[in-house]
């Protein structure tokens, strides 16, 4: 038996990269576990219960739901996005440029594609874990109404991948982290606030609605809501799914190339 | 007492620390500008949607729109966020990562000058932040009265308080991972300081607890000023923020001394 | 009273809680000389440096720098000092040139003067071509040279260098030494800590040897060697044999024998003679080297330890 790796058996190599990322995370998990559990509780308590109380007094139900139930799925979606974003910019550039551990990994039998896919699967793993915690928290607040809500963790994974794959591809091309803060503040914060997250799409003036529908997170939020409440037109759901999958696939295609170019060429 | 403390506390040389920060920020201005935009985006988002879902709220007998209710809270939040970026994040970098302060201390400046210089910088940034945010409030129609101009000094005071507390807090951080803890403090402060709903919604005991939050005191003060509703309790709020600022900077100076010149 | 001494320390002590890093050291430094502190890591050198650069206060003892009291006149003293810390404390967020100019501002120097001085110092540090680069992208040797250039921005009367060449490659070290000679010729008093013998011998007119927070010897490098060691040293290595066993056999042929884990040192006046005698009695080492005594030997004699361990 030789120890050489069959180049076709991708997983046998990129799972090493997955392990590597998991092991790194093992050093730093404490803080992020606390935020994974407490942040949804904080948001649901303040916005769902607190602001929800005011909404109920004035408006009553929002799209047939209490305000608490209405925003609970969108928090899962936004958190999945933030996870993908937080894991894919600074940490990737650090691994390429400052700590240079991706260069070390590229000096082993791992190909840059393996590193990329290992990173991506690791982010997806974390997203799955976070998704499960969120689904439980949301269930505790009584916001789950259908068996479809069991798919919420998977939806979280899809949303994370849709953001993570292209962002890693981008992070592999930059020389400094100068643009990251701008992306965070001027793309992700507005996306968090303007993706029909905290109120229905109908609150926007008619001419703005198509614009909102082009925002990637909007599709994540809509998908999560459809799953939590078990209602939603099949056509619309497929459209949301297609949008997110397309982002992830394009990200993977580009990212494999950009990371190779950065590490090897 | 304050007057007696002042001459000992730092010197004119502290302005050079300000100068240094200015030099750095010429290349990093986007970071500071962006800190200002976050609460503005909140304000815009609330104006579009939640404003209609929540409807007007009574504040001291006057009905105000939800956006006008939230705006002062967002102003206070922008002061807090700016302080977190500058006084915690950037100061931590210079204190523990690049050790740039150690170099400064081998010049005629001493520890008090460094701490004071950071406060000058924080104040300047706060002045600009607050002014632009208040202008946005007025333009969006979220200012309750023309007394809103008084929010300017009050927001600067808020920034000062959070900067002093931030300077003290950053000396306790050991690594970047500890910033998870910072976020774990910052987020509940932001969400629960009666920024999004009146403190009267809380059970009595919880409301008493929230009253300790400097962000609540600041938001309540700014809300009163924005609506032109003056009460004696506002003086208490100002006093609380000033007291926290003094406590923060005193602790910060002592901790800086211990770390930089043991 | 004008003093010829730039710095006078008497019975300096530095305590951190229960632990005493410096346990009562006294020394005086004359104008224009290069004064060295030699000792292993943890000997108390850096704590001493921080006291004499008027940053940290002595726990007890008296210290006067430029005939001023660092307790009350710290800013004035630091205005006339240049300090090169053990680790580079450059502003990573600023360019090379801005590092120099900004640092000069802390000394209240006008911008116009600083622009000229920065240009001069960039030349001195051979960094003119990197003037607008970010510090992050410089090599270790370049950063070190920039740190030294930075310490010169206020034209200091006294330059304090804490381990100036640690971590540099030989070429970068020699370049630095050459720059330091040049400053000495210009009359800048220098205080240097190091744990490299050759560096101390090259750079220092006088030095003190520190160990466990106290001064164990002081004098000019040559004097110290004459005083505490023999003229020559024979270094012997024996293949797989235990070096310990050689002590008795070799002792009659040298004034002193030191057995180290990897070699045996014989302190003698004529190394070649000793080697011949050893050959005659059938001692065949795998390798033998005759060299002149160095400060390393002085240190070994005084503390029973090697400097770099």
Short mmCIF file of N, CA, C and O in Angstrom, two decimals, chain A residues 95 99-108 115 263:
data_model
loop_
_atom_site.label_atom_id
_atom_site.label_comp_id
_atom_site.label_asym_id
_atom_site.label_seq_id
_atom_site.Cartn_x
_atom_site.Cartn_y
_atom_site.Cartn_z
N UNK A 95 -4.76 34.01 6.50
CA UNK A 95 -4.14 32.72 6.22
C UNK A 95 -3.26 32.79 4.98
O UNK A 95 -2.30 32.05 4.84
N UNK A 99 -0.42 35.12 8.41
CA UNK A 99 0.05 33.90 9.08
C UNK A 99 0.64 32.95 8.05
O UNK A 99 1.48 32.14 8.34
N UNK A 100 0.18 33.08 6.83
CA UNK A 100 0.70 32.33 5.69
C UNK A 100 0.53 30.82 5.84
O UNK A 100 1.30 30.04 5.26
N UNK A 101 -0.44 30.38 6.61
CA UNK A 101 -0.59 28.93 6.75
C UNK A 101 -1.17 28.27 5.51
O UNK A 101 -1.00 27.08 5.32
N UNK A 102 -1.84 29.03 4.63
CA UNK A 102 -2.28 28.43 3.38
C UNK A 102 -1.09 28.09 2.49
O UNK A 102 -1.11 27.12 1.74
N UNK A 103 -0.04 28.93 2.58
CA UNK A 103 1.16 28.61 1.80
C UNK A 103 1.79 27.33 2.33
O UNK A 103 2.27 26.50 1.57
N UNK A 104 1.78 27.20 3.64
CA UNK A 104 2.32 25.98 4.24
C UNK A 104 1.51 24.78 3.77
O UNK A 104 2.06 23.73 3.41
N UNK A 105 0.17 24.94 3.76
CA UNK A 105 -0.68 23.84 3.33
C UNK A 105 -0.45 23.50 1.86
O UNK A 105 -0.47 22.33 1.47
N UNK A 106 -0.18 24.52 1.05
CA UNK A 106 0.01 24.30 -0.37
C UNK A 106 1.34 23.58 -0.65
O UNK A 106 1.55 23.06 -1.74
N UNK A 107 2.24 23.58 0.33
CA UNK A 107 3.51 22.87 0.18
C UNK A 107 3.36 21.39 0.50
O UNK A 107 4.30 20.62 0.35
N UNK A 108 2.20 20.97 0.95
CA UNK A 108 1.90 19.56 1.21
C UNK A 108 1.18 19.01 -0.03
O UNK A 108 0.97 19.75 -0.99
N UNK A 115 -7.71 23.19 -0.48
CA UNK A 115 -7.75 24.15 0.63
C UNK A 115 -9.05 24.94 0.56
O UNK A 115 -9.74 25.12 1.55
N UNK A 263 -1.81 31.18 -4.59
CA UNK A 263 -0.92 30.32 -3.81
C UNK A 263 0.18 29.68 -4.65
O UNK A 263 1.27 29.43 -4.15
#
